[in-house]
Tab-separated table of C-alpha atoms in Angstrom:
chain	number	residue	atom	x	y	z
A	1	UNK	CA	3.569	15.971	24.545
A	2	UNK	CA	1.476	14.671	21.559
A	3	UNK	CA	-1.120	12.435	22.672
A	4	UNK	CA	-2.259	9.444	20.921
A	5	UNK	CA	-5.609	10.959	19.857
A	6	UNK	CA	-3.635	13.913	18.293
A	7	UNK	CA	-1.403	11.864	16.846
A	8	UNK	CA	-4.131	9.633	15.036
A	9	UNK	CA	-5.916	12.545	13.663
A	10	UNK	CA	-2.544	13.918	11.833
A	11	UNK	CA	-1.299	12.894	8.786
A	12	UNK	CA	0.316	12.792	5.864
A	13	UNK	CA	-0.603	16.039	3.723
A	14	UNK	CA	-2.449	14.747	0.809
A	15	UNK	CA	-2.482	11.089	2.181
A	16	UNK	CA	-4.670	11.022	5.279
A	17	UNK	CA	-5.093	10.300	8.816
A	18	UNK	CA	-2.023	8.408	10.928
A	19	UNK	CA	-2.288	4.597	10.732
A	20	UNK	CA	-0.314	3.133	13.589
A	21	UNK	CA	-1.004	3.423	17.563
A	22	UNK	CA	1.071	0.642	19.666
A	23	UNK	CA	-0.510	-2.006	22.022
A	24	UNK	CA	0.746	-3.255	25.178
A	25	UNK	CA	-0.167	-6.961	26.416
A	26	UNK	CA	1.690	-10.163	27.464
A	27	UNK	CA	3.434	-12.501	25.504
A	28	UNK	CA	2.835	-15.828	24.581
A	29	UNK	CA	5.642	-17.394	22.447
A	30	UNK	CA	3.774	-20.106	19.598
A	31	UNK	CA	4.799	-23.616	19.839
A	32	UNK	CA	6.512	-25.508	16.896
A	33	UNK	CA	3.334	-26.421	14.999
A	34	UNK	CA	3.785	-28.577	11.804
A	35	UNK	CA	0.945	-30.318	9.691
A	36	UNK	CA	0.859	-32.593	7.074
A	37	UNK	CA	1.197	-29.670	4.298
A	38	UNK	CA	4.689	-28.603	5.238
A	39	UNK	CA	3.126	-25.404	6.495
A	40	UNK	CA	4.107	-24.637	9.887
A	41	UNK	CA	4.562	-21.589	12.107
A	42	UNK	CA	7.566	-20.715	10.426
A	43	UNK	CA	6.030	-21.266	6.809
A	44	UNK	CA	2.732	-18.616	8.524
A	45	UNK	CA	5.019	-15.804	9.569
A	46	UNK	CA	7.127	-15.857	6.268
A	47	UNK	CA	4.277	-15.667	4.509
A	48	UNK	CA	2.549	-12.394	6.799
A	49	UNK	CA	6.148	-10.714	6.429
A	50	UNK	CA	5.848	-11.146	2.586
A	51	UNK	CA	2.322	-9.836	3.173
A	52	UNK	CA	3.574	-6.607	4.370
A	53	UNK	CA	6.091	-6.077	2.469
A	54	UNK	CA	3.323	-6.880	-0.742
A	55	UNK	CA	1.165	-4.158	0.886
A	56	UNK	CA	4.327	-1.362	1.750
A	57	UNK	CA	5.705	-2.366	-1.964
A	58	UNK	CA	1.793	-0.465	-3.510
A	59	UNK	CA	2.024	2.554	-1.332
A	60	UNK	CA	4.689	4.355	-3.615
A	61	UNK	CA	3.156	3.706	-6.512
A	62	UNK	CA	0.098	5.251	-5.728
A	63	UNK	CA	1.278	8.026	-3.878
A	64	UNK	CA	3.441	8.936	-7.126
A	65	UNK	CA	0.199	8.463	-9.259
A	66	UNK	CA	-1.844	10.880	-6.908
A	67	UNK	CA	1.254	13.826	-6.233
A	68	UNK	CA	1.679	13.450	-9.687
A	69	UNK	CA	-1.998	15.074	-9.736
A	70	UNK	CA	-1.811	18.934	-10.286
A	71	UNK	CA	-4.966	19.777	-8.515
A	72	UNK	CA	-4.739	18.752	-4.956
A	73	UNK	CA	-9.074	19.104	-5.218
A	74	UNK	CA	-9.225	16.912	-7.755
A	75	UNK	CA	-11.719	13.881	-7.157
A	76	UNK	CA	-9.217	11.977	-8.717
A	77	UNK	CA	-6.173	12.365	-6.261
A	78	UNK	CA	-8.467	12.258	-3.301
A	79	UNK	CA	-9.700	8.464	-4.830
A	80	UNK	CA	-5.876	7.370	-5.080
A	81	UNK	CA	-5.150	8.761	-1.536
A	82	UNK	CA	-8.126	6.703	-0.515
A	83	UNK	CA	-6.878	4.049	-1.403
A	84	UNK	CA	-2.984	4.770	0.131
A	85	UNK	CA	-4.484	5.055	3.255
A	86	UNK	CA	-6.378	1.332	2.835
A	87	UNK	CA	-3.265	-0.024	1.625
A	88	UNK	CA	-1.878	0.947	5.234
A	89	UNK	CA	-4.782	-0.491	7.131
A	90	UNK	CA	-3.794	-3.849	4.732
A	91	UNK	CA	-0.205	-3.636	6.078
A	92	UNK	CA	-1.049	-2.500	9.858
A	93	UNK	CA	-3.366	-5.475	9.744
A	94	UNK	CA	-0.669	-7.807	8.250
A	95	UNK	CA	1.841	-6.375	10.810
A	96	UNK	CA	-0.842	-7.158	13.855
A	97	UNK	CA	-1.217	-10.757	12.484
A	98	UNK	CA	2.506	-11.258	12.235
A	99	UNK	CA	2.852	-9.937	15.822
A	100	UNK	CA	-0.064	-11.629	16.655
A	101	UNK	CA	1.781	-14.976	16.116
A	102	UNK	CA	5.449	-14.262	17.291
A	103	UNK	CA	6.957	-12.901	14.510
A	104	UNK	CA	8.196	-9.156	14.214
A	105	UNK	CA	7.412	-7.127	11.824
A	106	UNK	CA	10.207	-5.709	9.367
A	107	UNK	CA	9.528	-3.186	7.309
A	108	UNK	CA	12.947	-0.994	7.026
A	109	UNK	CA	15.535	-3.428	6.566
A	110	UNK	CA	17.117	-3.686	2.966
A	111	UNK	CA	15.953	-6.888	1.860
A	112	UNK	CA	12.148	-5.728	3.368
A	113	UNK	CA	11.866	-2.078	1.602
A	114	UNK	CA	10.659	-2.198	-2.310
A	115	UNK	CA	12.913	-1.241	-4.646
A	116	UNK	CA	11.303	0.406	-8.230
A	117	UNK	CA	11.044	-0.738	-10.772
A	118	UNK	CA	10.527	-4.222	-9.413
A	119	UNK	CA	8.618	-7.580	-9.059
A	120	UNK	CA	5.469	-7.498	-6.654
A	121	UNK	CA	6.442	-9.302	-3.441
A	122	UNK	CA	5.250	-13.045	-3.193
A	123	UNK	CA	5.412	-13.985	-6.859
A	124	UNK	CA	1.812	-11.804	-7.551
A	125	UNK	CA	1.880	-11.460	-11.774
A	126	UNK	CA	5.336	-12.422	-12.101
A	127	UNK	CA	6.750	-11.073	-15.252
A	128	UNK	CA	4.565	-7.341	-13.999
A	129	UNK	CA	7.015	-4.761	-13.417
A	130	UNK	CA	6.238	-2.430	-10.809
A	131	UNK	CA	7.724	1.361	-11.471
A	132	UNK	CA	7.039	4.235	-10.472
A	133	UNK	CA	5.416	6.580	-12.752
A	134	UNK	CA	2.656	9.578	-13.120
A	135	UNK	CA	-0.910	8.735	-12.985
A	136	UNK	CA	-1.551	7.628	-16.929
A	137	UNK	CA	-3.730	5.046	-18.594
A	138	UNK	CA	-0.782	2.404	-18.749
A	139	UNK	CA	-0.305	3.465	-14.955
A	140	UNK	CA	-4.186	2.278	-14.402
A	141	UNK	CA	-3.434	-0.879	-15.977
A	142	UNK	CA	-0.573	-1.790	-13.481
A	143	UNK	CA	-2.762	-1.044	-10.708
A	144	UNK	CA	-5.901	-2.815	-11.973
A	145	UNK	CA	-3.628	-5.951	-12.576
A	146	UNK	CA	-2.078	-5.878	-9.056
A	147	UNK	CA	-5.850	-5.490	-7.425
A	148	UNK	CA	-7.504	-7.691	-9.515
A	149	UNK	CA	-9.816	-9.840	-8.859
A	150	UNK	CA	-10.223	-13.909	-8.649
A	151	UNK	CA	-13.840	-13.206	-10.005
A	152	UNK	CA	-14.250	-9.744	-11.237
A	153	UNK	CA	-17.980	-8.625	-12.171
A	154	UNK	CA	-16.231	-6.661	-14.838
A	155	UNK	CA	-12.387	-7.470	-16.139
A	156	UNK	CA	-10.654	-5.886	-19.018
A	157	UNK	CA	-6.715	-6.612	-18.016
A	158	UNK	CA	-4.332	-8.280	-19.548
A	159	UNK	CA	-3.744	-10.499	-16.423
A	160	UNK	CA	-7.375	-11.582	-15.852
A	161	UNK	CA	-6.238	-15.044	-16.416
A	162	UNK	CA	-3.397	-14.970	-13.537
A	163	UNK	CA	-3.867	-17.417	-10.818
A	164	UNK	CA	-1.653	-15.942	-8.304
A	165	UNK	CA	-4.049	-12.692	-7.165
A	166	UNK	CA	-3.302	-11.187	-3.757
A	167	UNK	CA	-6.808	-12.530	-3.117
A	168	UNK	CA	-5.440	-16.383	-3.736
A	169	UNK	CA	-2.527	-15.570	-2.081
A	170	UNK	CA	-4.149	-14.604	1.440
A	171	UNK	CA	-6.961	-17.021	1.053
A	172	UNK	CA	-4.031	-19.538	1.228
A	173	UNK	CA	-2.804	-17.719	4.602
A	174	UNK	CA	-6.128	-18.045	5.695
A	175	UNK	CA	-6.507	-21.730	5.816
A	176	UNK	CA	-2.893	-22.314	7.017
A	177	UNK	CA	-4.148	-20.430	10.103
A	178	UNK	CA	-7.084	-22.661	10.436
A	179	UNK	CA	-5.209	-25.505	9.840
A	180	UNK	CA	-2.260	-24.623	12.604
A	181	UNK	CA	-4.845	-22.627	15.408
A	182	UNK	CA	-1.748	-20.556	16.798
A	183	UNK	CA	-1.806	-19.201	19.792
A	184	UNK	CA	-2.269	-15.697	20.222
A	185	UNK	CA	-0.147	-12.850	21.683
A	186	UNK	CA	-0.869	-9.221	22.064
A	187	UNK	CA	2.311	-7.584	22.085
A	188	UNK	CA	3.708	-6.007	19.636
A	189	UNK	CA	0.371	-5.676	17.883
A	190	UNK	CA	-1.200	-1.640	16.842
A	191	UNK	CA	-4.411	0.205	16.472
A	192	UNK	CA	-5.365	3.332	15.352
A	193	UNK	CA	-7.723	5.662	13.467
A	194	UNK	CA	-8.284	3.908	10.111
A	195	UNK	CA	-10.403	1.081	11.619
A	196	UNK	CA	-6.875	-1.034	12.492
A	197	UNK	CA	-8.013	-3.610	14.743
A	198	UNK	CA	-5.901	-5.700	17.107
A	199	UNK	CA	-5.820	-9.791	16.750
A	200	UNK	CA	-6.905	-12.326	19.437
A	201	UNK	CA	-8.491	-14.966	17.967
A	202	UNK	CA	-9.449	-16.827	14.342
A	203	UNK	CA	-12.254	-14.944	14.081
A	204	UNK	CA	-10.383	-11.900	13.980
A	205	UNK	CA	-7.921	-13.140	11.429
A	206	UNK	CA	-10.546	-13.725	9.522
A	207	UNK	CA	-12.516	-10.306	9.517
A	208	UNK	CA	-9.055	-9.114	8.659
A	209	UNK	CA	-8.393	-11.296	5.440
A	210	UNK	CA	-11.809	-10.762	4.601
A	211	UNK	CA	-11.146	-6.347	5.087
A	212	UNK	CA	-7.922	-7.236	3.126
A	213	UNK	CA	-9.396	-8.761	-0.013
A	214	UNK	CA	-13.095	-7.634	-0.459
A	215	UNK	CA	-11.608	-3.110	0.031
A	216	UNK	CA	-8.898	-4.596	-2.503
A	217	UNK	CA	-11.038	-6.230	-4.917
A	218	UNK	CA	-14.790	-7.087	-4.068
A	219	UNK	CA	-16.214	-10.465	-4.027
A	220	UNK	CA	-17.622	-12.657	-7.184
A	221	UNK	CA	-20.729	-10.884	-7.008
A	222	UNK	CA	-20.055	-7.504	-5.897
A	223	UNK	CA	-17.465	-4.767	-6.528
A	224	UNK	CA	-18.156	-3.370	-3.357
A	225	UNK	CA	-15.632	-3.783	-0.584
A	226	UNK	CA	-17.143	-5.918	2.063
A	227	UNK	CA	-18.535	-2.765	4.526
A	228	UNK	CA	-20.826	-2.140	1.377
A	229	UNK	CA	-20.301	1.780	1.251
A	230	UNK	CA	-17.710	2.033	-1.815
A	231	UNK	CA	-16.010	0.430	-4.605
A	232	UNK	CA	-13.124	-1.960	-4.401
A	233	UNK	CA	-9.542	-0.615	-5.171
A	234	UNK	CA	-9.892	-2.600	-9.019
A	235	UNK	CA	-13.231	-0.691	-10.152
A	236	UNK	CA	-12.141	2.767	-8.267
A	237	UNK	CA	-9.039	2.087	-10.637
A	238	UNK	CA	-10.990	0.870	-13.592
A	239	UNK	CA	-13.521	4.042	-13.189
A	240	UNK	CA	-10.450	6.496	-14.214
A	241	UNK	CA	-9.168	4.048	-16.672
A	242	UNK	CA	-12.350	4.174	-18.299
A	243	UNK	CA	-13.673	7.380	-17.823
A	244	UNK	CA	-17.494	6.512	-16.752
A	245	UNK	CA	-18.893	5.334	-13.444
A	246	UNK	CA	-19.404	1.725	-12.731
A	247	UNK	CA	-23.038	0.940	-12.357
A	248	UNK	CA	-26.148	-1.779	-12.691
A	249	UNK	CA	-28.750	-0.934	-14.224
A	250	UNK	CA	-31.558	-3.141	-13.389
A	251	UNK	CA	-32.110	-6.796	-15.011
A	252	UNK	CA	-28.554	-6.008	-16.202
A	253	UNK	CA	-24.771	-6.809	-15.756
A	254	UNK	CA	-22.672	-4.080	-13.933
A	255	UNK	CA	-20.817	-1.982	-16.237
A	256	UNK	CA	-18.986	1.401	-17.201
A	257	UNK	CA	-21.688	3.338	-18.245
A	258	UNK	CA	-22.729	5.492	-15.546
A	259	UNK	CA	-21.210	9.406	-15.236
A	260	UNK	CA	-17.970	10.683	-17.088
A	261	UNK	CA	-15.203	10.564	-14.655
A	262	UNK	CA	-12.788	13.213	-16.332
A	263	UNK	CA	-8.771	12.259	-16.079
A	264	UNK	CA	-7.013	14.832	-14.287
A	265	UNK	CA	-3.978	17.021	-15.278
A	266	UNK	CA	-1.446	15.918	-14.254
A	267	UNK	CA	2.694	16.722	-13.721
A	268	UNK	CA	4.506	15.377	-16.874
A	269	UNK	CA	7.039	13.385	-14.405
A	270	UNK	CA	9.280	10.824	-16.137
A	271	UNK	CA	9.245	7.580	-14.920
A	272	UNK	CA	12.150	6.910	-12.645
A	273	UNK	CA	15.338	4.990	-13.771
A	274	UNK	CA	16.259	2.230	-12.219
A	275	UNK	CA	17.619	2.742	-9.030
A	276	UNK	CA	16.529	5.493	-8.873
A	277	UNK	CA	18.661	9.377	-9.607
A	278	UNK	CA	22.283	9.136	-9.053
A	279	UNK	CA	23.995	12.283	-7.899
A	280	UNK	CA	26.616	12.544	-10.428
A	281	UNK	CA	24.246	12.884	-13.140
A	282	UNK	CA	22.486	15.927	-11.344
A	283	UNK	CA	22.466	19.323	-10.924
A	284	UNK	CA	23.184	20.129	-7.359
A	285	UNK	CA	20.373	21.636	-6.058
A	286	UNK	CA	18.203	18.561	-7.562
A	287	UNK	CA	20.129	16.116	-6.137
A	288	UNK	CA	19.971	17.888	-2.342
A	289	UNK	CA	16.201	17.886	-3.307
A	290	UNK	CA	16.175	13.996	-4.617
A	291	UNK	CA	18.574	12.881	-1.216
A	292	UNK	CA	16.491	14.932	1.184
A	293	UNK	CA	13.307	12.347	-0.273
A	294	UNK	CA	15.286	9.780	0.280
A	295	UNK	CA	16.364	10.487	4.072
A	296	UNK	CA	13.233	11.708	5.005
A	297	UNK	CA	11.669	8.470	3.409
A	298	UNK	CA	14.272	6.453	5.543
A	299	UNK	CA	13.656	8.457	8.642
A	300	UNK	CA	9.953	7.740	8.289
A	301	UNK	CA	10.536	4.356	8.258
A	302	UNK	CA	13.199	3.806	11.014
A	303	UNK	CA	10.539	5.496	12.906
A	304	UNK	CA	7.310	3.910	12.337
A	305	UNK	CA	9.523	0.550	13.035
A	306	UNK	CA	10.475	2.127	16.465
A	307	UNK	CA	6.602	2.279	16.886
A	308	UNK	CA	6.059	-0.704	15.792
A	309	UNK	CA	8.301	-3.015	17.805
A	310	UNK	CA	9.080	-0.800	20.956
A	311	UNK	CA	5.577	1.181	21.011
A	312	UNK	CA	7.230	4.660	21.043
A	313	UNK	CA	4.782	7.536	20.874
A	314	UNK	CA	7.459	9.836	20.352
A	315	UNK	CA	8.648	7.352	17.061
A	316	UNK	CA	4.876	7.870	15.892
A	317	UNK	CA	4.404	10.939	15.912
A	318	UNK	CA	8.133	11.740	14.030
A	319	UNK	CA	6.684	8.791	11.687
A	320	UNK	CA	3.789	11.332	10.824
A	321	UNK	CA	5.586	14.344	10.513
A	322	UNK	CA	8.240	12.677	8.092
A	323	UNK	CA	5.213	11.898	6.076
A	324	UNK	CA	4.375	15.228	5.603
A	325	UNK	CA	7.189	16.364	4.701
A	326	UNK	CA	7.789	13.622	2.293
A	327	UNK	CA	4.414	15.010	0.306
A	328	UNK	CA	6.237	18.541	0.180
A	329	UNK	CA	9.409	17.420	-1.541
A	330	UNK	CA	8.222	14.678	-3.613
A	331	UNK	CA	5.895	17.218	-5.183
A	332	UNK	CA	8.090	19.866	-5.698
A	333	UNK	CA	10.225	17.290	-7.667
A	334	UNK	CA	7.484	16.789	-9.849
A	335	UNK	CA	7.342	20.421	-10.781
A	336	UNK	CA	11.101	20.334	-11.682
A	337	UNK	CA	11.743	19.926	-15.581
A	338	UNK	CA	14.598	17.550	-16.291
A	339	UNK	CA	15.411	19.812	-18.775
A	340	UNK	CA	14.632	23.652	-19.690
A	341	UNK	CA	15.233	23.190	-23.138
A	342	UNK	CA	13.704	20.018	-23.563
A	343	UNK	CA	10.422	19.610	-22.158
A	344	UNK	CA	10.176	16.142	-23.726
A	345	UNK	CA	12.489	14.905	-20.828
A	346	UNK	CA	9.825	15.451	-18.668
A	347	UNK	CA	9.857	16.471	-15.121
A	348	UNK	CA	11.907	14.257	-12.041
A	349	UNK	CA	9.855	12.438	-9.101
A	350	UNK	CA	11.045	10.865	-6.118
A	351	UNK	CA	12.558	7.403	-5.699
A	352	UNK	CA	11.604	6.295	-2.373
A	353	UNK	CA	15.461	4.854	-2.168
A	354	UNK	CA	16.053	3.205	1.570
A	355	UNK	CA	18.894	4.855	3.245
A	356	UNK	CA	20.092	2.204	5.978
């Protein structure tokens, strides 16, 4: 039998440690609770669910940037998995405040899994497309825009000017909470080893948002996260977009002029089509390789939902190993040319396609 602590401490190859643990406690079903804005309970648990599904809709695309790295040492991938493994602590969190509430969680039903290429959940830079592609410069700009900040210290995307930041967007959860008090419930709700934390009050709603927005993109004078101890998602992005350290000198304005951060090699996937491979354009062998993604993907996620609602142990720990695997196959489809004649096609990828 795997125990929790073991299960915690695996993960995903090349991603990190296991997010999810489940949590027992009684229930306590919220009351109808309307204000004056039009925002009631209902209004607060649509909005967490789009939350997650904002949160699950980043974790392909970075994952495809970092496989798509050749050197599994390079300080490059291990930044990008960094960051994968924050984006799950954003959703765990969003699934704990959802449960937290009375609402449940979904995160494997059809109209709840991202589909690529894609708008960003909960109308964050509408006309963006989100796709999933190799780690490139254009790649960097997609991610900088999705992380960026209200008030960046330093901003050099094209959708600096956007109102509707995943910052705004939770700082408008945040008051609805305030406004509406909820009670609080504890089933349902996770922990585990990435510093997921349970909810049972405002105050921790609050050090959640706060966790949520400062690791994803500082605060208007700092593009540290809000523990102090590294760089926001935006600037660890904007450091490989623009090749130097972010620093402040002293008497000065922070900028990219510290230390050349070199780009890494990387597989020359192509970006994939919309909707992802379809079998009758493949040979066989690529296509058992492209399906088994996709099942594994699905299996993944019908499990970590087991964990989620029913607090399976057994569900986590197949959740973990379906991670790994995922790493394997993904990256071997990276290393798979299109076509042998024409390396210009480029190489295939996986399509993280839901299999219901």
């Amino acid at each position: 039998m795997v125990s929790r602590r073991n299960i915690l401490k695996m993960g995903l190859a090349g991603v990190g440690q296991s997010l999810f643990a489940p949590v027992s406690g009684a229930a306590a079903t919220p009351g109808a609770i309307h204000n004056d804005h039009g925002q009631d309970i209902a209004w607060l648990r649509n909005a967490l669910q789009t939350a997650i599904q904002l949160e699950f809709a980043t974790i392909p695309l970075y994952l495809c940037a970092a496989w798509s790295i050749t050197d599994a040492a390079d300080p490059a991938r291990n930044t990008l998995l960094d960051i994968v493994q924050e984006e799950m602590l954003h959703m765990g969190l969003a699934c704990n405040m959802l449960s937290a509430i009375g609402g449940r969680p979904d995160i494997c039903s059809p109209g709840s899994v991202p589909v690529y290429p894609g708008a960003l959940p909960g109308g964050i830079h509408p006309g963006m497309t989100a796709a999933l592609r190799r780690l490139t410069p254009s790649t960097l700009d997609v991610f900088m825009a999705i992380e960026n900040p209200e008030a960046p210290v330093v901003s050099d995307t094209a959708y600096s000017e956007q109102s509707s930041t995943i910052g705004a967007f939770y700082s408008q959860i945040w008051q609805v909470f305030k406004r509406l008090r909820p009670r609080f419930a504890s089933t349902g709700q996770i922990e585990g080893s990435l510093g997921l934390f349970t909810m049972h009050s405002l105050d921790d709603v609050d050090s959640a948002i706060n966790e949520i927005i400062h690791q994803g993109s500082g605060t208007p004078s700092s593009p540290m996260n809000a523990k102090g101890n590294g760089l926001a998602h935006y600037y660890r992005f904007a450091e490989l977009h623009h090749g130097r350290r972010l620093v402040q000198k002293p008497g000065e304005a922070w900028g990219f002029h510290g230390d050349v951060v070199a780009f890494p090699s990387v597989y020359p996937m192509a970006d994939i089509p919309s909707g992802g491979y379809l079998r009758q354009d493949l040979p066989a062998p690529v296509w058992e390789s492209i399906h088994a993604f996709d099942r594994c993907y699905s299996a993944m996620l019908k499990s970590l939902d087991a964990a989620l609602t029913r607090g399976s142990q057994r569900n986590l720990a197949d959740s973990v190993m379906q991670m790994r695997e995922m790493k394997d196959i993904g990256v071997a489809l990276m290393k798979q040319p299109i076509s042998a004649n024409n390396p210009g096609c480029g190489n295939y990828g996986p399509c993280f396609r839901f299999i219901g």
